[in-house]
mmCIF file of C-alpha atoms and ligand atoms in Angstrom:
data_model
loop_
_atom_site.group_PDB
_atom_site.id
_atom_site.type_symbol
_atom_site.label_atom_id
_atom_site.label_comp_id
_atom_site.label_asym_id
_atom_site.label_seq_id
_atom_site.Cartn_x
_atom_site.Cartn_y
_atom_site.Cartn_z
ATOM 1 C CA UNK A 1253 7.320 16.197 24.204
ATOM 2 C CA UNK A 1254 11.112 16.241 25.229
ATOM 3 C CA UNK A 1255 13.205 14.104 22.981
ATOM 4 C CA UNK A 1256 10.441 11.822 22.040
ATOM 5 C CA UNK A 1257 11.459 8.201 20.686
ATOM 6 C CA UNK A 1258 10.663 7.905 16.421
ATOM 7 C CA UNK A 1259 10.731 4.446 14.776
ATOM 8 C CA UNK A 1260 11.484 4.560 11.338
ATOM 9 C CA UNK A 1261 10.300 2.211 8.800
ATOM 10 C CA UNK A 1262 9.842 1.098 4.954
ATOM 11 C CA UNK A 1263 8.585 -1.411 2.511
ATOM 12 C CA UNK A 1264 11.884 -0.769 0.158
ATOM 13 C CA UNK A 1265 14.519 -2.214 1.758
ATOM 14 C CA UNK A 1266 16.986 -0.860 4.751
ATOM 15 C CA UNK A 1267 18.848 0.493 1.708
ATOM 16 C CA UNK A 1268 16.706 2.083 0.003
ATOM 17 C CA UNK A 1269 17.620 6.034 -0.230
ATOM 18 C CA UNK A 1270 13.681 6.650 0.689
ATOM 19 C CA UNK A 1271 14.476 5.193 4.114
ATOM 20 C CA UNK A 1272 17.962 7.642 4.566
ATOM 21 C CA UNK A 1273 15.988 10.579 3.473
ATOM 22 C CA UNK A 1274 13.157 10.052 6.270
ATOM 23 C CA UNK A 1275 15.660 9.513 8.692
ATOM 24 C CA UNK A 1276 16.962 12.386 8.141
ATOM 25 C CA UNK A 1277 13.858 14.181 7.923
ATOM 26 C CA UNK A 1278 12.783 13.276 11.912
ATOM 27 C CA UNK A 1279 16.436 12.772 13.272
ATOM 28 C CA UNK A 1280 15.937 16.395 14.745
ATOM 29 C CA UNK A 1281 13.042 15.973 16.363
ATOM 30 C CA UNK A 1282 13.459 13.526 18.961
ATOM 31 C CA UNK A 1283 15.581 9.768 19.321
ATOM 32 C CA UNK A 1284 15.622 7.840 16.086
ATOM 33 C CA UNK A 1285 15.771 4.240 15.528
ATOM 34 C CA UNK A 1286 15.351 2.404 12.376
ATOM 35 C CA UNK A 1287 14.055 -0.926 11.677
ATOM 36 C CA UNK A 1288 13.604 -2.025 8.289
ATOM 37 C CA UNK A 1289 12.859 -5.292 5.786
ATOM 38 C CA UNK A 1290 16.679 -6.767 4.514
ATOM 39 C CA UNK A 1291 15.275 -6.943 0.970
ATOM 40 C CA UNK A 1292 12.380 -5.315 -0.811
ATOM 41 C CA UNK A 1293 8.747 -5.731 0.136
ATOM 42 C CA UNK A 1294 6.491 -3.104 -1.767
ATOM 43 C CA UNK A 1295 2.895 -4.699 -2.281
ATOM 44 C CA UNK A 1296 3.415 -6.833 0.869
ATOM 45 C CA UNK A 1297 -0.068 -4.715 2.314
ATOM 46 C CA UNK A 1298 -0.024 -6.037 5.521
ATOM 47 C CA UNK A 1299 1.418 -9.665 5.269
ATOM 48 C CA UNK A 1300 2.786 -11.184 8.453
ATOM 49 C CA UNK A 1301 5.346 -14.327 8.832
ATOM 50 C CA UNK A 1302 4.346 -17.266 10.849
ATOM 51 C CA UNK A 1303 5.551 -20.449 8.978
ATOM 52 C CA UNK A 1304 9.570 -19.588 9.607
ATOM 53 C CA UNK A 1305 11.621 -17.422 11.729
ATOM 54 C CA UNK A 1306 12.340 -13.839 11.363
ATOM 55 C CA UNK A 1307 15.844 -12.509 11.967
ATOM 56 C CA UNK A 1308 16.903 -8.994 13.503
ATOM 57 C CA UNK A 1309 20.374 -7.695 12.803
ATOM 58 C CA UNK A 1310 21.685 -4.674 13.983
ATOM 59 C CA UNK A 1311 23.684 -2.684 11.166
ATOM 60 C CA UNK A 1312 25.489 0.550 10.633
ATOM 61 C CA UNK A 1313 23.323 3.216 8.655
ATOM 62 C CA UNK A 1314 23.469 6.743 10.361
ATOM 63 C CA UNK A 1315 26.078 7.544 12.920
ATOM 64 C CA UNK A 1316 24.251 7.993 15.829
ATOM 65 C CA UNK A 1317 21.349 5.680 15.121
ATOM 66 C CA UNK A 1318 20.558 2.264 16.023
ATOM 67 C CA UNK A 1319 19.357 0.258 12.828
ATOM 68 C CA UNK A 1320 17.835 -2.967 12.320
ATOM 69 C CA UNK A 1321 17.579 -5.174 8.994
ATOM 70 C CA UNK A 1322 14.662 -7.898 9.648
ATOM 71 C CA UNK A 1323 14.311 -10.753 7.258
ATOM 72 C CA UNK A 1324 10.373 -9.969 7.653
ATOM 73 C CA UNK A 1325 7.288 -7.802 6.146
ATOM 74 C CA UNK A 1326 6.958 -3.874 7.121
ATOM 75 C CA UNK A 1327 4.081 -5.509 9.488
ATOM 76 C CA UNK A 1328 7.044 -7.971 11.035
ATOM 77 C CA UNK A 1329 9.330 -4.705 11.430
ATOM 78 C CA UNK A 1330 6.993 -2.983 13.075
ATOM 79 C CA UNK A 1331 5.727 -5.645 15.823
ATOM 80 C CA UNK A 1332 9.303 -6.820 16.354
ATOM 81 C CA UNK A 1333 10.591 -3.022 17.129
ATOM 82 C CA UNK A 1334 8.205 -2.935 19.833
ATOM 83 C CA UNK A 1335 8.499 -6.188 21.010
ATOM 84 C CA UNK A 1336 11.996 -6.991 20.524
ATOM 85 C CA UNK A 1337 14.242 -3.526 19.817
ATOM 86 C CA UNK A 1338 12.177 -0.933 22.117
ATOM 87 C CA UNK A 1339 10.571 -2.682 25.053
ATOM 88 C CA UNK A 1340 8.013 -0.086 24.899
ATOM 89 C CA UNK A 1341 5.690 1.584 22.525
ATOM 90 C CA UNK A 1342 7.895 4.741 20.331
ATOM 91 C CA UNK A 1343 6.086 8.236 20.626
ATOM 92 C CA UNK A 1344 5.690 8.088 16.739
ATOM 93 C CA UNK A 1345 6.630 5.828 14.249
ATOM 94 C CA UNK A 1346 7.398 7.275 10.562
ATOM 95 C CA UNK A 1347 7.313 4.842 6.930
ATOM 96 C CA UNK A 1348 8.721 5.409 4.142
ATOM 97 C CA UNK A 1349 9.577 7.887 2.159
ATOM 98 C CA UNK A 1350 8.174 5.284 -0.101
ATOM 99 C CA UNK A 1351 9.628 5.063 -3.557
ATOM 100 C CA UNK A 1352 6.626 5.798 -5.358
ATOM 101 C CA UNK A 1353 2.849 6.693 -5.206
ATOM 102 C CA UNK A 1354 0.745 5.848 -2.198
ATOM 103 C CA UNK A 1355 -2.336 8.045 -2.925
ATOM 104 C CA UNK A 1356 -5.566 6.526 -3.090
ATOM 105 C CA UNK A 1357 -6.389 2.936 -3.577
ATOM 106 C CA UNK A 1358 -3.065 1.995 -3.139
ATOM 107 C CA UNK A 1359 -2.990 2.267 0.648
ATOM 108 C CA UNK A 1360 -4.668 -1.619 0.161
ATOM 109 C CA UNK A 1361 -1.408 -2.729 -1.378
ATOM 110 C CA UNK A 1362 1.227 -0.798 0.313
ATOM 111 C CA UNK A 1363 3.617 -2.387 2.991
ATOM 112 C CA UNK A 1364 4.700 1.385 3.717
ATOM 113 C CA UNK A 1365 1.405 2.555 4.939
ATOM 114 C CA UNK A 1366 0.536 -1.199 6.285
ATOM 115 C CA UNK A 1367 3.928 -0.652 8.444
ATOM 116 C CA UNK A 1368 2.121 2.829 9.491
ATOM 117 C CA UNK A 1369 -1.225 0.860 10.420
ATOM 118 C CA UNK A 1370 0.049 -1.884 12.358
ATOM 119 C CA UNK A 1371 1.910 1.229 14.564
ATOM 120 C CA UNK A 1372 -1.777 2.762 14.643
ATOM 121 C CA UNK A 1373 -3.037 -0.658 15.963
ATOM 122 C CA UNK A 1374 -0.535 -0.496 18.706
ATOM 123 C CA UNK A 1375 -1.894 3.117 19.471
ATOM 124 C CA UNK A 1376 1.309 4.722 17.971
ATOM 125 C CA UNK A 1377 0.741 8.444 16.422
ATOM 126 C CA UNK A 1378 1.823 7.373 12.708
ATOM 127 C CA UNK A 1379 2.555 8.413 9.534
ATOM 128 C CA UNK A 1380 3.118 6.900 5.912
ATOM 129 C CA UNK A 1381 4.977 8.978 3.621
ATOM 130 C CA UNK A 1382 5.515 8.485 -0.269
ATOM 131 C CA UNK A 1383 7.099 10.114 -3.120
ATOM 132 C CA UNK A 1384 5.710 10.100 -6.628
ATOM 133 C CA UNK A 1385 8.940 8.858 -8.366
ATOM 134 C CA UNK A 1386 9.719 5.543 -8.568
ATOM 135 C CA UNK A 1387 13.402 5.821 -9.300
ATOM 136 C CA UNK A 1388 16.309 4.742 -6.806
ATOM 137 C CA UNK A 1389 18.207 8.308 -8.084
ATOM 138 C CA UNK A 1390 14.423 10.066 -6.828
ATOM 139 C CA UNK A 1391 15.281 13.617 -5.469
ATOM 140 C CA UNK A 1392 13.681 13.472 -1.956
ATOM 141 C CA UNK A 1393 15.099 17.488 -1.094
ATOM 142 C CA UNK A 1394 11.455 18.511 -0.960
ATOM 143 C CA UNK A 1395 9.820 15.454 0.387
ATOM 144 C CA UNK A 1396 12.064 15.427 3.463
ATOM 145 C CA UNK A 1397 11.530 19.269 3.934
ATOM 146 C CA UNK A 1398 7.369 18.769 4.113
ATOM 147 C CA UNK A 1399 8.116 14.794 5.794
ATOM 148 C CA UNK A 1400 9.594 17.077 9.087
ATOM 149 C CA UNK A 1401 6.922 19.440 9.147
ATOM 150 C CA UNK A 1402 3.840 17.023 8.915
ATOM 151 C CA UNK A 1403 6.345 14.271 11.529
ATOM 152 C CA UNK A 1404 6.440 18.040 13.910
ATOM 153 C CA UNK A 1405 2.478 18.627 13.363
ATOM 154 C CA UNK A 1406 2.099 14.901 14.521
ATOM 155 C CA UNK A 1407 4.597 15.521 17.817
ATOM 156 C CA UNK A 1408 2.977 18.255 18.520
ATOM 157 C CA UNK A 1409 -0.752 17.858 18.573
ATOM 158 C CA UNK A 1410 -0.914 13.891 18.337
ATOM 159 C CA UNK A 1411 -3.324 12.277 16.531
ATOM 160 C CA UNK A 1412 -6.487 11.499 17.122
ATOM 161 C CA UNK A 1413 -7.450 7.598 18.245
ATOM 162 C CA UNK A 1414 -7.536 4.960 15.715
ATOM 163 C CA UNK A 1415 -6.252 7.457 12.630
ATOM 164 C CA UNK A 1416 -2.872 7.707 11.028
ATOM 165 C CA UNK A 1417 -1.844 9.614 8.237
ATOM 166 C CA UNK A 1418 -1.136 9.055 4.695
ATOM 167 C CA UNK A 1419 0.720 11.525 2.939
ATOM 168 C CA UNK A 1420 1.941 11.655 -0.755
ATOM 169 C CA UNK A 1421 4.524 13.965 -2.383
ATOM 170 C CA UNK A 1422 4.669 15.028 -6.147
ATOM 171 C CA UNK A 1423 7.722 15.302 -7.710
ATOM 172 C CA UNK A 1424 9.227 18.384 -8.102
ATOM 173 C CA UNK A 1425 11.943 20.664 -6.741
ATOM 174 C CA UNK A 1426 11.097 22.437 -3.106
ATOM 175 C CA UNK A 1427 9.875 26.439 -5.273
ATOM 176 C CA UNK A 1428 7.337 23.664 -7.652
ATOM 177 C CA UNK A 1429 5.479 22.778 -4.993
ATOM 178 C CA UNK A 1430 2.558 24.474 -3.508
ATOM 179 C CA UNK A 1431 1.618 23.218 -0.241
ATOM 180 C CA UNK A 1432 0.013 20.748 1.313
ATOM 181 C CA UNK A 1433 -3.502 20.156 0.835
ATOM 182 C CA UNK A 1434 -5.495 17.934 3.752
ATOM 183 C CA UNK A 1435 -8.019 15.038 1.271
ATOM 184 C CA UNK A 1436 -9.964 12.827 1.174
ATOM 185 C CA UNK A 1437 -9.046 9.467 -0.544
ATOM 186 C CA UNK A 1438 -9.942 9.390 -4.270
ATOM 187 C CA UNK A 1439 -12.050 7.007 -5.849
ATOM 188 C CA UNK A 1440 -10.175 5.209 -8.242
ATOM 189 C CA UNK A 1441 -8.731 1.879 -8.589
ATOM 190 C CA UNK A 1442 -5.998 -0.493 -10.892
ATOM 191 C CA UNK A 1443 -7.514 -2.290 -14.043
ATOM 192 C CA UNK A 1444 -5.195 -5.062 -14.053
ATOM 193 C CA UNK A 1445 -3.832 -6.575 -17.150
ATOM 194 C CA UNK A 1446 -1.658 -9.827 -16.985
ATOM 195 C CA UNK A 1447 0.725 -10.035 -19.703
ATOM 196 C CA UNK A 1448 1.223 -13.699 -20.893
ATOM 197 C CA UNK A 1449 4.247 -15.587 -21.972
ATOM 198 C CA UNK A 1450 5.884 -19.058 -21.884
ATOM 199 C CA UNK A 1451 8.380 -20.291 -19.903
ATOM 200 C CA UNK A 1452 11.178 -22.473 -21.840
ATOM 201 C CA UNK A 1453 9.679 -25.498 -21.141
ATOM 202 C CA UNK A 1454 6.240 -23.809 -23.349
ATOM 203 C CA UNK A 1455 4.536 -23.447 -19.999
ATOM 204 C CA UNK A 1456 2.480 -20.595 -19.904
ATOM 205 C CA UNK A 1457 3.879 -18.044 -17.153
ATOM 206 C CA UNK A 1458 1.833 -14.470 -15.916
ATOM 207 C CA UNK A 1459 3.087 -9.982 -15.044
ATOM 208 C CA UNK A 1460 0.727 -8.029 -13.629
ATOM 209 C CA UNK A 1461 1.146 -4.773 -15.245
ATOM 210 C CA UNK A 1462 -2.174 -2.419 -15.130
ATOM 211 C CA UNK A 1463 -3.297 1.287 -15.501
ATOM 212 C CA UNK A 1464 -4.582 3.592 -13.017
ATOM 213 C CA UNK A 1465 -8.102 5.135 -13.504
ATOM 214 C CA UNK A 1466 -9.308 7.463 -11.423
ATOM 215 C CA UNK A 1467 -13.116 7.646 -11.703
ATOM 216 C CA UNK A 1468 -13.698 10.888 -8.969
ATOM 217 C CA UNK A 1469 -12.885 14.302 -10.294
ATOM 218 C CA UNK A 1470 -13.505 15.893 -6.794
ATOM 219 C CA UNK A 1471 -11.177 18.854 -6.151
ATOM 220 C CA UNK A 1472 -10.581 17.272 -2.617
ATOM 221 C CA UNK A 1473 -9.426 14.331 -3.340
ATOM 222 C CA UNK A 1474 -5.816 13.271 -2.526
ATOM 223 C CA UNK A 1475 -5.386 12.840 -6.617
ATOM 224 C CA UNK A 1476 -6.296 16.572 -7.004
ATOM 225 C CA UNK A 1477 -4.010 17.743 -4.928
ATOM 226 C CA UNK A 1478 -1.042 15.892 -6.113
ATOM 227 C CA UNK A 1479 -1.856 16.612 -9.644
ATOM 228 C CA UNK A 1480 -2.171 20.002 -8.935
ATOM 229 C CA UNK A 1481 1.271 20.057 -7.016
ATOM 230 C CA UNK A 1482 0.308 19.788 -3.569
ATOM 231 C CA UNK A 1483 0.849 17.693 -0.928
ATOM 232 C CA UNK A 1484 -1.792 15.395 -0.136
ATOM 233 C CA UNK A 1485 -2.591 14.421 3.497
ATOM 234 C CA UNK A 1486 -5.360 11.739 4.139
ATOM 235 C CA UNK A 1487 -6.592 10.842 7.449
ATOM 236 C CA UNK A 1488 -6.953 7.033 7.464
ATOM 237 C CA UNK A 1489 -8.649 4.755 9.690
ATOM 238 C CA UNK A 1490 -8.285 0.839 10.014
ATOM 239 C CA UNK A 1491 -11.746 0.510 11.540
ATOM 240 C CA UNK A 1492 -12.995 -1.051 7.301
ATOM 241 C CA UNK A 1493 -16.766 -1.142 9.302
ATOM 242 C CA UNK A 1494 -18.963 -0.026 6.073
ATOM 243 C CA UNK A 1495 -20.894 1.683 8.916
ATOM 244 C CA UNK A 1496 -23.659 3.314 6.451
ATOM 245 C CA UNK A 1497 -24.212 -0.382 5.448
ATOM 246 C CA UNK A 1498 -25.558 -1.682 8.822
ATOM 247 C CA UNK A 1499 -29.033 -0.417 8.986
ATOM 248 C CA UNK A 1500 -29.312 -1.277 5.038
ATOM 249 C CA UNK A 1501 -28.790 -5.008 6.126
ATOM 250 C CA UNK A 1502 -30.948 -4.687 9.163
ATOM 251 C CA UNK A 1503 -34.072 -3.044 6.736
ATOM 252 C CA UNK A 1504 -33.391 -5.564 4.002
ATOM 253 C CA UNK A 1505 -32.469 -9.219 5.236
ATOM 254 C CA UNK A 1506 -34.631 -11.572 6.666
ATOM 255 C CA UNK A 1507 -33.070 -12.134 9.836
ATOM 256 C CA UNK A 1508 -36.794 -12.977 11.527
ATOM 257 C CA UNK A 1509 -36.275 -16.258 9.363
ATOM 258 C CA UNK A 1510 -32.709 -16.729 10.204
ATOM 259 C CA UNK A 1511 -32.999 -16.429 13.748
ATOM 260 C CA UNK A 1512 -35.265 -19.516 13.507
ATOM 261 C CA UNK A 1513 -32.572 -21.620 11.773
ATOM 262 C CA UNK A 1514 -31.633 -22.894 15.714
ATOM 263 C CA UNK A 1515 -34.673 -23.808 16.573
ATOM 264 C CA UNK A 1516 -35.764 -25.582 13.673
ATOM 265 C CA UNK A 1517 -32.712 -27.413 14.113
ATOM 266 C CA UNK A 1518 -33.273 -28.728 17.796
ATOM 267 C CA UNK A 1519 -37.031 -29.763 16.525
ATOM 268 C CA UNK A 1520 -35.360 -32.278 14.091
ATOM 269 C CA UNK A 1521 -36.135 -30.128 10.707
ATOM 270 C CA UNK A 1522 -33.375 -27.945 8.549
ATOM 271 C CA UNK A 1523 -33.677 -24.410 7.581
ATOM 272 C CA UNK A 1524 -35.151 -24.617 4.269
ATOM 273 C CA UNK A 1525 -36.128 -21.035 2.637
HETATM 274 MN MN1 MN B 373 7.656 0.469 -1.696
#
């Protein structure tokens, strides 16, 4: 593809050094243009505004490259580049680097790899990239280094329909790392605790805080990979159809009785089981 056309997005904030580091990353590899939330949004999954405007301003981040602050969600980012700041659908659209894990369950949560789905939606080859360090200092020498070759891979060969990528990075310096592994998603999930306190009016007020458990000790699992200092790569889908679940319900519910639930009605009685 000559010179294809990259959007770049995030769920941190159009400053956050995540966002600089992925432009960077891609700004070799074809036209950049950045559009990203004016404040925070991590854990937004894949929230949308309707009940107020949005706002689009352009701003000066990279020489070279138009950027955008929105007043909206990753989701609102991405729609309104296409709509609004592109006329037309980018050959690839990039999130992140993501201050912070993305690997596993978290993809439900995350606005960065929401901001990468909505793209997919649209039929956009994309990618969601995170780091494992949640600091604004985070070194992101190595995660830019693997974000360009993955964002090349992507050019390159495309993607098949209706799958994006999510890819996590473990901290380290570039000679730490070893590889990239392509996973599977690992099964494990939050326990949530809610730590309680009163207000100053002696009103009782709620944090989430919560530890990570992961339950699967599979050795291709995007978990392993990362805790073994590799890359992790997961091939996503937003197709959620539980499709091993459909003859289950077909075997097991009564649907003969169901489907008599109309006419039952028209004769006057109610369905009554
Ligand atoms: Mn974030």
């Amino acid at each position: 593809m000559d010179h294809p056309l990259i959007l770049v997005v995030n769920d941190d904030g159009i400053t956050a050094p995540g966002l600089l580091a992925l432009v960077e990353a891609v700004q070799p590899l074809g036209e950049v243009v950045v559009v990203a939330p004016d404040s925070p949004q991590s854990g937004m999954g894949h929230a949308i505004t309707i009940n107020k405007p949005l706002r689009l301003r352009e701003i000066q981040l990279v020489k070279g490259i138009r950027a955008f602050q929105c007043s909206g969600t990753p989701v609102d980012c991405v729609k309104l580049a296409v709509d609004k700041v592109l006329h037309r659908a980018p050959d690839m659209c990039v999130s992140g680097i993501n201050h912070g894990s993305n690997s596993s369950i978290n993809i439900i949560y995350s606005g960065t790899m929401s901001a990468a789905v909505e793209a997919s939606l649209e039929g956009i080859p994309s990618v969601g990239f995170s780091l494992l360090d949640y600091s604004h200092s985070a070194d992101f020498t190595a995660a830019k280094i693997y974000a360009r070759f993955v964002a090349e891979m992507v050019l390159k060969y495309g993607l098949p329909k209706h799958s994006l990528l999510n890819v996590n990075i473990p901290k380290g310096g570039v000679h730490e790392l070893k590889g990239l592994k392509i996973c599977r998603q690992a099964h494990a999930k939050w326990e949530e605790e809610y730590i309680e306190r009163l207000d100053p009016m002696g009103r009782p007020y709620y944090w989430l805080t919560g530890k990570f458990v992961n339950y699967d000790k599979g050795e291709d699992t995007d978990e392993w990979a990362l805790a073994n200092g590799f890359v992790s790569v997961v091939p996503v889908q937003h197709d959620l159809t539980a499709h091993h679940v459909i003859p289950v319900l077909n075997e097991t519910w009564d649907l003969e009785a169901v489907s008599q639930i109309g006419l039952h009605e028209a004769g006057g009685e109610s369905y009554n089981p």
